Amino acid sequence: MAANSELFDRWVRGPFVEMNTELENLYFGQQDRSRVIGVGDAIKGRLRDGGQVHVVALLAEGNTGDGFESGFNVLGNVGMYLAALRRHELTNPAREERSPFAEASSLALHVGASLGMAPRFATSHLATHNKAVAGVRKSFTSLPDEFLFMDENTRGILGFQRAAEALTGIVHLGISSPVADVLFEAARQALRDVLASNERLYTQLDVARFFYSVRPYYKPYRVGRQEYRGANAGDFSGINEIDLLLGLCRANNPYYAQLLVDKMLFMLPSDQARLRDCMMRTSLLDELLALAAEHSPSDWFQRNAQAYLEVCDLFGQTAVQHHNTLVKRFIEEPAQHVKEDHLAGITASGPPLSVLLRALEVLRDLRTAADRNDIPTRHADLARLRSYVSRGAM
Ligand code: HEM
């Protein structure tokens, strides 16, 4: 007989997806697409009870020590189950002090703590570690827009990871190495790939379907007593490795350091280790600036500083694109047409939309080294480096 974890996985890939899709189609067919309570109650009951059987079996089995992959998979499945219960309003952290799903909470807490991750599904479950079976990825629904969103998110994450890997390679070679050219080009190409996958999301994702039928699965929910924020495409270390290696964000800035601490447990343990490692390195920008006065006329300095600036420029473009096109088109604009009482919990992290947008704006401006003096951007330092590059090229 198949193991309990395997049976749960089959249920999540089968009946769970069918029931969520049916419910989404019911909600979406209404005049008020935000209305969830009192709609499709019989299906919701089957979804709740169907998942509960598997959760109870796994809980009774205990931690069988099947290794990381198996535990990670169970965490993703119980997390997706709880996220769906939240999406269908069978639980809502605003009206409860603890999750009404005690067994699912216990299972998630047990597995999450043993893996060193938050006790909920994480981005990696649906992106970089979402194992396809005969071409089909794990998902909440079978809606084409959900697959488009997940696939392009994953491509974006993979692009940032390739860029981070290339920049890490430069750290090992040293910024004056002639071989850094290969790695700067790899980073540039990876960031161009991110720009392209973001552009596909922008042009192909249906705004209403994303807003009403995909995004709601990413809301915060309670596990046991505590509320955990939702997953978002940013929960991987690569983007922060780039921030830190380029030197556009600094781990000694309390705002940015807090952000890193907050997202740590939402990442895979291997990503947590990569991020910690990066936090202890000197950035490429600081290295270049320290060498500029003495070496700026050298060929290696001119070439590598120029390449560094091009990587910064492309990285800045991805940040502008995320905020000014994706967040604006798929979150900010549709939120303007939603009634006030449905607005709560629209974002994955939970704070009011205006607060979240300001926080994302800060990240965009750090990554573009914008000319702001209320946050510690590297605007002046990048200008100084540019002046060395243009002087040297004369
Ligand atoms: C429809 C497309 C997308 C939308 C609407 C969107 C929206 C958002 C929102 C609203 C947040 C804040 C977290 C929250 O919801 O509470 C966020 C965070 C984030 N997203 Fe996206 N996102 C999209 C696609 C992507 C893609 C493809 C990537 C690339 C991997 C990405 C990378 C990030 C990162 C790194 C963060 C964390 C904050 C940061 O470091 O900038 N997003 N996103």
Short mmCIF file of C-alpha atoms and ligand atoms in Angstrom, two decimals:
data_model
loop_
_atom_site.label_atom_id
_atom_site.label_comp_id
_atom_site.label_asym_id
_atom_site.label_seq_id
_atom_site.Cartn_x
_atom_site.Cartn_y
_atom_site.Cartn_z
CA MET A 1 0.00 0.00 0.00
CA ALA A 2 1.18 3.51 -0.76
CA ALA A 3 2.53 5.52 2.15
CA ASN A 4 0.26 8.08 3.80
CA SER A 5 2.36 10.91 2.40
CA GLU A 6 1.94 9.52 -1.12
CA LEU A 7 -1.83 9.20 -0.69
CA PHE A 8 -2.04 12.80 0.52
CA ASP A 9 0.02 13.94 -2.45
CA ARG A 10 -2.31 12.16 -4.85
CA TRP A 11 -5.32 13.76 -3.21
CA VAL A 12 -3.72 17.24 -3.47
CA ARG A 13 -2.90 16.68 -7.14
CA GLY A 14 -6.38 15.29 -7.89
CA PRO A 15 -9.66 15.92 -6.01
CA PHE A 16 -8.24 18.99 -4.22
CA VAL A 17 -7.50 20.71 -7.54
CA GLU A 18 -10.89 19.75 -8.95
CA MET A 19 -12.80 21.08 -5.94
CA ASN A 20 -10.87 24.35 -5.82
CA THR A 21 -11.42 24.86 -9.54
CA GLU A 22 -15.15 24.20 -9.18
CA LEU A 23 -15.35 26.73 -6.35
CA GLU A 24 -13.36 29.32 -8.29
CA ASN A 25 -15.73 28.99 -11.22
CA LEU A 26 -18.72 29.48 -8.90
CA TYR A 27 -17.22 32.63 -7.33
CA PHE A 28 -16.06 34.02 -10.65
CA GLY A 29 -19.49 33.54 -12.25
CA GLN A 30 -21.13 35.87 -9.73
CA GLN A 31 -21.88 39.54 -10.13
CA ASP A 32 -19.75 40.15 -7.03
CA ARG A 33 -16.72 37.94 -7.61
CA SER A 34 -15.36 38.61 -4.11
CA ARG A 35 -18.31 36.84 -2.49
CA VAL A 36 -17.10 33.56 -0.99
CA ILE A 37 -19.10 32.97 2.20
CA GLY A 38 -22.24 30.89 1.60
CA VAL A 39 -21.19 29.84 -1.91
CA GLY A 40 -20.48 26.17 -2.77
CA ASP A 41 -20.85 24.97 0.83
CA ALA A 42 -21.20 21.29 -0.10
CA ILE A 43 -17.95 21.33 -2.09
CA LYS A 44 -16.17 23.19 0.71
CA GLY A 45 -17.31 20.51 3.16
CA ARG A 46 -15.92 17.74 0.94
CA LEU A 47 -12.65 19.61 0.55
CA ARG A 48 -12.29 20.09 4.31
CA ASP A 49 -13.17 16.46 5.16
CA GLY A 50 -11.20 14.94 2.29
CA GLY A 51 -7.97 16.60 3.39
CA GLN A 52 -8.62 15.93 7.06
CA VAL A 53 -8.52 12.14 6.52
CA HIS A 54 -4.97 12.39 5.16
CA VAL A 55 -3.84 14.86 7.80
CA VAL A 56 -5.06 12.62 10.63
CA ALA A 57 -3.34 9.58 9.12
CA LEU A 58 -0.04 11.45 8.78
CA LEU A 59 -0.29 12.85 12.28
CA ALA A 60 -0.86 9.36 13.70
CA GLU A 61 2.13 8.07 11.76
CA GLY A 62 4.38 10.71 13.37
CA ASN A 63 7.71 11.85 12.03
CA THR A 64 8.88 8.78 10.17
CA GLY A 65 12.31 10.19 9.41
CA ASP A 66 11.90 9.76 5.67
CA GLY A 67 14.32 12.58 4.98
CA PHE A 68 14.10 16.18 3.85
CA GLU A 69 12.29 15.65 0.58
CA SER A 70 9.44 13.69 2.09
CA GLY A 71 8.98 16.14 4.99
CA PHE A 72 9.16 19.11 2.64
CA ASN A 73 6.47 17.56 0.47
CA VAL A 74 4.16 16.93 3.42
CA LEU A 75 4.68 20.52 4.60
CA GLY A 76 3.73 21.81 1.13
CA ASN A 77 0.62 19.66 1.00
CA VAL A 78 -0.69 20.47 4.46
CA GLY A 79 0.16 24.12 3.78
CA MET A 80 -1.75 24.16 0.52
CA TYR A 81 -4.69 22.50 2.26
CA LEU A 82 -4.74 25.19 4.99
CA ALA A 83 -4.30 27.95 2.40
CA ALA A 84 -7.32 26.65 0.49
CA LEU A 85 -9.41 26.50 3.68
CA ARG A 86 -8.44 30.13 4.27
CA ARG A 87 -9.23 31.08 0.69
CA HIS A 88 -12.70 29.54 0.97
CA GLU A 89 -13.32 31.34 4.29
CA LEU A 90 -13.49 28.12 6.34
CA THR A 91 -10.95 29.86 8.51
CA ASN A 92 -10.06 33.52 8.78
CA PRO A 93 -7.37 34.83 11.15
CA ALA A 94 -9.32 38.05 11.69
CA ARG A 95 -12.20 36.28 13.42
CA GLU A 96 -10.29 33.53 15.24
CA GLU A 97 -7.64 33.34 17.95
CA ARG A 98 -6.38 29.97 16.83
CA SER A 99 -6.79 27.84 13.74
CA PRO A 100 -9.93 25.71 13.87
CA PHE A 101 -7.89 22.99 12.14
CA ALA A 102 -5.98 21.59 15.08
CA GLU A 103 -4.66 18.41 13.41
CA ALA A 104 -3.46 20.20 10.26
CA SER A 105 -1.80 22.83 12.48
CA SER A 106 -0.04 20.16 14.55
CA LEU A 107 1.21 18.38 11.46
CA ALA A 108 2.46 21.62 9.87
CA LEU A 109 4.16 22.74 13.10
CA HIS A 110 5.82 19.39 13.62
CA VAL A 111 7.15 19.07 10.07
CA GLY A 112 7.99 22.78 9.68
CA ALA A 113 10.00 22.87 12.92
CA SER A 114 11.87 19.69 12.04
CA LEU A 115 12.86 21.11 8.63
CA GLY A 116 13.72 24.59 9.94
CA MET A 117 11.01 26.30 7.92
CA ALA A 118 7.79 28.23 8.68
CA PRO A 119 4.89 25.81 9.24
CA ARG A 120 3.12 26.67 5.99
CA PHE A 121 3.54 26.16 2.29
CA ALA A 122 6.34 28.25 0.86
CA THR A 123 7.06 29.61 -2.61
CA SER A 124 9.55 26.84 -3.25
CA HIS A 125 6.74 24.25 -2.96
CA LEU A 126 5.03 25.79 -5.95
CA ALA A 127 8.07 27.04 -7.82
CA THR A 128 11.61 25.69 -7.83
CA HIS A 129 10.71 22.47 -5.97
CA ASN A 130 7.34 21.80 -7.53
CA LYS A 131 7.83 18.38 -9.05
CA ALA A 132 5.95 17.80 -12.26
CA VAL A 133 4.31 14.41 -12.71
CA ALA A 134 3.80 13.68 -16.40
CA GLY A 135 4.08 17.38 -17.09
CA VAL A 136 1.58 18.48 -14.43
CA ARG A 137 2.82 20.73 -11.65
CA LYS A 138 1.20 20.88 -8.24
CA SER A 139 -1.32 23.72 -8.07
CA PHE A 140 -4.45 24.87 -6.28
CA THR A 141 -6.63 24.88 -9.39
CA SER A 142 -6.35 23.79 -12.99
CA LEU A 143 -6.97 27.33 -14.26
CA PRO A 144 -4.56 28.25 -17.07
CA ASP A 145 -3.80 31.57 -15.36
CA GLU A 146 -2.56 29.82 -12.25
CA PHE A 147 -0.15 27.70 -14.31
CA LEU A 148 1.00 30.77 -16.23
CA PHE A 149 1.62 32.65 -12.97
CA MET A 150 3.51 29.74 -11.36
CA ASP A 151 5.60 28.94 -14.41
CA GLU A 152 6.67 32.53 -15.08
CA ASN A 153 7.34 33.12 -11.38
CA THR A 154 9.57 30.07 -11.42
CA ARG A 155 11.39 31.27 -14.52
CA GLY A 156 11.91 34.65 -12.81
CA ILE A 157 13.26 32.99 -9.68
CA LEU A 158 15.58 30.77 -11.72
CA GLY A 159 16.88 33.86 -13.55
CA PHE A 160 17.65 35.69 -10.31
CA GLN A 161 19.31 32.54 -8.97
CA ARG A 162 21.56 32.32 -12.04
CA ALA A 163 22.51 35.97 -11.65
CA ALA A 164 23.27 35.47 -7.96
CA GLU A 165 25.37 32.41 -8.72
CA ALA A 166 27.40 34.35 -11.30
CA LEU A 167 28.00 37.27 -8.92
CA THR A 168 29.08 34.84 -6.20
CA GLY A 169 31.60 33.47 -8.67
CA ILE A 170 33.08 36.96 -9.07
CA VAL A 171 33.55 37.19 -5.31
CA HIS A 172 35.69 34.05 -5.49
CA LEU A 173 37.73 35.29 -8.48
CA GLY A 174 38.20 38.79 -7.14
CA ILE A 175 36.90 41.93 -8.83
CA SER A 176 40.20 42.52 -10.67
CA SER A 177 40.16 39.13 -12.42
CA PRO A 178 40.04 39.21 -16.22
CA VAL A 179 37.83 36.11 -16.06
CA ALA A 180 35.08 38.09 -14.32
CA ASP A 181 33.87 39.06 -17.81
CA VAL A 182 32.26 35.64 -18.30
CA LEU A 183 30.40 35.89 -15.03
CA PHE A 184 29.27 39.49 -15.56
CA GLU A 185 27.86 38.41 -18.93
CA ALA A 186 26.11 35.43 -17.30
CA ALA A 187 24.55 37.78 -14.73
CA ARG A 188 23.44 40.23 -17.45
CA GLN A 189 21.88 37.45 -19.52
CA ALA A 190 20.09 36.00 -16.49
CA LEU A 191 18.60 39.41 -15.66
CA ARG A 192 17.50 39.90 -19.28
CA ASP A 193 15.71 36.55 -18.92
CA VAL A 194 13.94 37.84 -15.80
CA LEU A 195 12.85 40.95 -17.70
CA ALA A 196 11.45 38.73 -20.45
CA SER A 197 9.51 36.41 -18.15
CA ASN A 198 8.08 39.37 -16.23
CA GLU A 199 7.02 40.90 -19.53
CA ARG A 200 5.21 37.69 -20.48
CA LEU A 201 3.35 37.78 -17.16
CA TYR A 202 2.41 41.39 -17.79
CA THR A 203 1.02 40.76 -21.25
CA GLN A 204 -0.49 37.29 -20.86
CA LEU A 205 -1.88 36.99 -17.32
CA ASP A 206 -5.58 37.81 -17.06
CA VAL A 207 -5.96 40.55 -14.46
CA ALA A 208 -9.37 39.47 -13.14
CA ARG A 209 -8.56 35.75 -12.99
CA PHE A 210 -5.30 36.43 -11.18
CA PHE A 211 -6.88 38.84 -8.75
CA TYR A 212 -10.03 36.85 -7.96
CA SER A 213 -8.97 33.23 -8.46
CA VAL A 214 -5.20 32.88 -7.97
CA ARG A 215 -3.97 35.52 -5.52
CA PRO A 216 -6.47 34.61 -2.74
CA TYR A 217 -4.60 31.35 -2.07
CA TYR A 218 -1.63 33.43 -0.93
CA LYS A 219 -3.37 35.10 2.02
CA PRO A 220 -2.03 34.86 5.57
CA TYR A 221 -3.55 32.18 7.80
CA ARG A 222 -3.16 30.83 11.31
CA VAL A 223 -1.27 27.68 12.19
CA GLY A 224 -2.11 26.88 15.76
CA ARG A 225 -2.28 30.23 17.49
CA GLN A 226 0.06 32.23 15.32
CA GLU A 227 -0.73 33.92 12.02
CA TYR A 228 1.78 33.35 9.20
CA ARG A 229 2.04 35.65 6.24
CA GLY A 230 1.40 34.26 2.78
CA ALA A 231 4.03 33.08 0.35
CA ASN A 232 5.22 35.42 -2.37
CA ALA A 233 7.49 34.98 -5.38
CA GLY A 234 10.22 36.75 -3.43
CA ASP A 235 10.79 34.00 -0.88
CA PHE A 236 14.11 32.79 -2.23
CA SER A 237 17.56 34.05 -1.37
CA GLY A 238 18.80 34.84 -4.89
CA ILE A 239 17.33 38.33 -5.09
CA ASN A 240 18.82 39.31 -1.73
CA GLU A 241 22.15 37.77 -2.65
CA ILE A 242 22.14 40.11 -5.66
CA ASP A 243 21.14 43.09 -3.45
CA LEU A 244 24.02 42.38 -1.10
CA LEU A 245 26.68 41.39 -3.60
CA LEU A 246 26.03 44.43 -5.78
CA GLY A 247 25.96 46.47 -2.57
CA LEU A 248 22.65 48.18 -3.38
CA CYS A 249 21.18 47.01 -0.07
CA ARG A 250 23.20 46.50 3.08
CA ALA A 251 22.70 44.00 5.86
CA ASN A 252 23.63 46.63 8.46
CA ASN A 253 20.64 48.75 7.45
CA PRO A 254 18.03 47.87 10.12
CA TYR A 255 15.13 48.11 7.67
CA TYR A 256 16.70 45.74 5.20
CA ALA A 257 18.12 43.41 7.87
CA GLN A 258 14.65 43.11 9.40
CA LEU A 259 13.28 42.12 6.02
CA LEU A 260 15.91 39.40 5.71
CA VAL A 261 15.19 38.07 9.19
CA ASP A 262 11.45 38.04 8.47
CA LYS A 263 11.81 36.03 5.28
CA MET A 264 14.44 33.57 6.54
CA LEU A 265 12.03 30.80 7.57
CA PHE A 266 10.03 31.11 4.37
CA MET A 267 13.05 29.95 2.42
CA LEU A 268 14.58 26.53 1.93
CA PRO A 269 17.30 25.78 4.50
CA SER A 270 19.87 25.74 1.66
CA ASP A 271 18.78 29.28 0.69
CA GLN A 272 18.96 30.38 4.33
CA ALA A 273 22.60 29.28 4.40
CA ARG A 274 23.42 31.09 1.13
CA LEU A 275 21.88 34.28 2.43
CA ARG A 276 23.74 34.13 5.74
CA ASP A 277 26.96 33.64 3.83
CA CYS A 278 26.30 36.69 1.65
CA MET A 279 25.56 38.85 4.67
CA MET A 280 29.18 38.47 5.71
CA ARG A 281 30.78 39.50 2.41
CA THR A 282 32.09 42.83 1.13
CA SER A 283 30.00 44.05 -1.79
CA LEU A 284 31.43 44.47 -5.29
CA LEU A 285 30.59 48.17 -5.11
CA ASP A 286 32.59 48.66 -1.93
CA GLU A 287 35.48 46.74 -3.43
CA LEU A 288 35.48 48.80 -6.62
CA LEU A 289 35.27 52.09 -4.72
CA ALA A 290 38.11 51.08 -2.43
CA LEU A 291 40.32 50.37 -5.47
CA ALA A 292 39.20 53.27 -7.63
CA ALA A 293 41.61 56.00 -6.55
CA GLU A 294 44.67 53.87 -7.27
CA HIS A 295 43.51 51.61 -10.11
CA SER A 296 40.79 53.36 -12.08
CA PRO A 297 42.99 53.92 -15.15
CA SER A 298 43.75 50.18 -15.42
CA ASP A 299 42.06 48.15 -18.12
CA TRP A 300 40.71 45.62 -15.66
CA PHE A 301 39.10 48.35 -13.57
CA GLN A 302 37.47 50.02 -16.54
CA ARG A 303 36.14 46.76 -17.94
CA ASN A 304 34.87 45.30 -14.70
CA ALA A 305 33.46 48.53 -13.30
CA GLN A 306 31.60 49.10 -16.58
CA ALA A 307 30.26 45.54 -16.51
CA TYR A 308 29.26 45.96 -12.86
CA LEU A 309 27.33 49.15 -13.71
CA GLU A 310 25.51 47.35 -16.53
CA VAL A 311 24.44 44.56 -14.16
CA CYS A 312 23.16 47.20 -11.70
CA ASP A 313 21.23 48.86 -14.47
CA LEU A 314 19.52 45.62 -15.55
CA PHE A 315 18.79 44.66 -11.94
CA GLY A 316 17.24 48.10 -11.37
CA GLN A 317 15.06 47.56 -14.44
CA THR A 318 13.69 44.31 -12.98
CA ALA A 319 12.80 46.15 -9.75
CA VAL A 320 11.04 48.94 -11.63
CA GLN A 321 9.21 46.39 -13.75
CA HIS A 322 8.03 44.42 -10.70
CA HIS A 323 6.70 47.46 -8.92
CA ASN A 324 5.55 49.79 -11.70
CA THR A 325 4.00 47.18 -13.97
CA LEU A 326 3.26 43.85 -12.19
CA VAL A 327 2.23 45.12 -8.76
CA LYS A 328 0.38 48.06 -10.28
CA ARG A 329 -1.53 46.09 -12.92
CA PHE A 330 -2.34 42.97 -10.92
CA ILE A 331 -2.77 44.28 -7.35
CA GLU A 332 -3.04 48.04 -7.07
CA GLU A 333 -5.44 48.76 -9.92
CA PRO A 334 -7.91 45.90 -9.37
CA ALA A 335 -7.93 46.62 -5.61
CA GLN A 336 -9.47 50.01 -6.40
CA HIS A 337 -12.64 48.25 -7.56
CA VAL A 338 -13.04 45.98 -4.56
CA LYS A 339 -15.39 46.86 -1.71
CA GLU A 340 -13.70 47.94 1.51
CA ASP A 341 -14.78 44.82 3.48
CA HIS A 342 -13.12 42.51 0.95
CA LEU A 343 -9.83 44.42 0.93
CA ALA A 344 -8.46 42.95 4.17
CA GLY A 345 -5.95 40.22 3.53
CA ILE A 346 -5.58 41.02 -0.15
CA THR A 347 -1.82 40.87 0.03
CA ALA A 348 0.33 37.97 1.02
CA SER A 349 2.03 39.73 3.89
CA GLY A 350 -1.08 41.11 5.53
CA PRO A 351 -0.47 44.88 6.09
CA PRO A 352 -2.83 47.38 4.45
CA LEU A 353 -2.16 47.73 0.74
CA SER A 354 -0.87 51.30 1.03
CA VAL A 355 1.73 50.22 3.61
CA LEU A 356 2.81 47.27 1.51
CA LEU A 357 3.13 49.44 -1.60
CA ARG A 358 5.36 51.90 0.25
CA ALA A 359 7.57 49.04 1.44
CA LEU A 360 7.89 47.69 -2.10
CA GLU A 361 8.68 51.22 -3.30
CA VAL A 362 11.57 51.42 -0.83
CA LEU A 363 13.01 48.19 -2.23
CA ARG A 364 12.62 49.44 -5.79
CA ASP A 365 14.42 52.67 -4.91
CA LEU A 366 17.25 50.87 -3.12
CA ARG A 367 17.70 48.58 -6.12
CA THR A 368 17.72 51.48 -8.59
CA ALA A 369 19.95 53.53 -6.26
CA ALA A 370 17.39 56.33 -6.56
CA ASP A 371 18.25 59.87 -5.56
CA ARG A 372 16.52 59.80 -2.15
CA ASN A 373 17.97 61.01 1.10
CA ASP A 374 15.34 59.53 3.42
CA ILE A 375 16.61 55.98 2.79
CA PRO A 376 20.23 54.81 2.43
CA THR A 377 20.45 54.30 -1.34
CA ARG A 378 23.84 54.06 -3.06
CA HIS A 379 23.01 56.91 -5.44
CA ALA A 380 26.09 58.99 -4.63
CA ASP A 381 28.43 55.98 -4.61
CA LEU A 382 27.24 54.77 -8.00
CA ALA A 383 27.65 58.29 -9.40
CA ARG A 384 31.21 58.32 -8.05
CA LEU A 385 31.96 54.97 -9.68
CA ARG A 386 30.44 56.16 -12.97
CA SER A 387 32.69 59.20 -12.89
CA TYR A 388 35.77 56.96 -12.56
CA VAL A 389 34.60 54.87 -15.51
CA SER A 390 33.94 57.82 -17.79
CA ARG A 391 37.20 59.52 -16.77
CA GLY A 392 39.17 56.33 -17.43
CA ALA A 393 37.61 55.85 -20.84
CA MET A 394 38.61 59.33 -22.05
C1 HEM B 1 1.64 38.92 -11.36
C2 HEM B 1 2.89 39.02 -10.99
C3 HEM B 1 3.33 39.52 -9.65
C4 HEM B 1 2.69 40.30 -8.75
C5 HEM B 1 1.31 40.90 -8.85
C6 HEM B 1 3.57 40.47 -7.61
C7 HEM B 1 3.25 41.17 -6.46
C8 HEM B 1 4.00 41.18 -5.33
C9 HEM B 1 3.59 41.73 -4.07
C10 HEM B 1 2.25 42.42 -3.80
C11 HEM B 1 4.61 41.52 -3.19
C12 HEM B 1 4.65 41.90 -1.71
C13 HEM B 1 4.36 40.72 -0.88
C14 HEM B 1 2.92 40.58 -0.51
O1 HEM B 1 2.06 40.27 -1.34
O2 HEM B 1 2.60 40.79 0.63
C15 HEM B 1 5.67 40.89 -3.90
C16 HEM B 1 6.88 40.56 -3.36
C17 HEM B 1 7.93 40.10 -4.11
N1 HEM B 1 7.90 39.66 -5.41
FE1 HEM B 1 6.35 39.77 -6.64
N2 HEM B 1 4.74 39.82 -7.86
C18 HEM B 1 4.64 39.22 -9.08
C19 HEM B 1 5.58 38.44 -9.69
C20 HEM B 1 6.88 38.32 -9.26
C21 HEM B 1 7.93 37.66 -9.98
C22 HEM B 1 7.80 36.98 -11.34
C23 HEM B 1 9.06 37.78 -9.24
C24 HEM B 1 10.42 37.27 -9.61
C25 HEM B 1 10.95 36.27 -9.05
C26 HEM B 1 8.71 38.50 -8.03
C27 HEM B 1 9.55 38.82 -7.00
C28 HEM B 1 9.17 39.33 -5.79
C29 HEM B 1 10.07 39.58 -4.69
C30 HEM B 1 11.57 39.35 -4.70
C31 HEM B 1 9.28 40.03 -3.63
C32 HEM B 1 9.73 40.34 -2.17
C33 HEM B 1 9.98 41.77 -2.01
C34 HEM B 1 11.25 42.16 -2.72
O3 HEM B 1 12.33 41.70 -2.32
O4 HEM B 1 11.13 42.92 -3.71
N3 HEM B 1 7.37 38.80 -8.08
N4 HEM B 1 5.27 40.69 -5.20
#
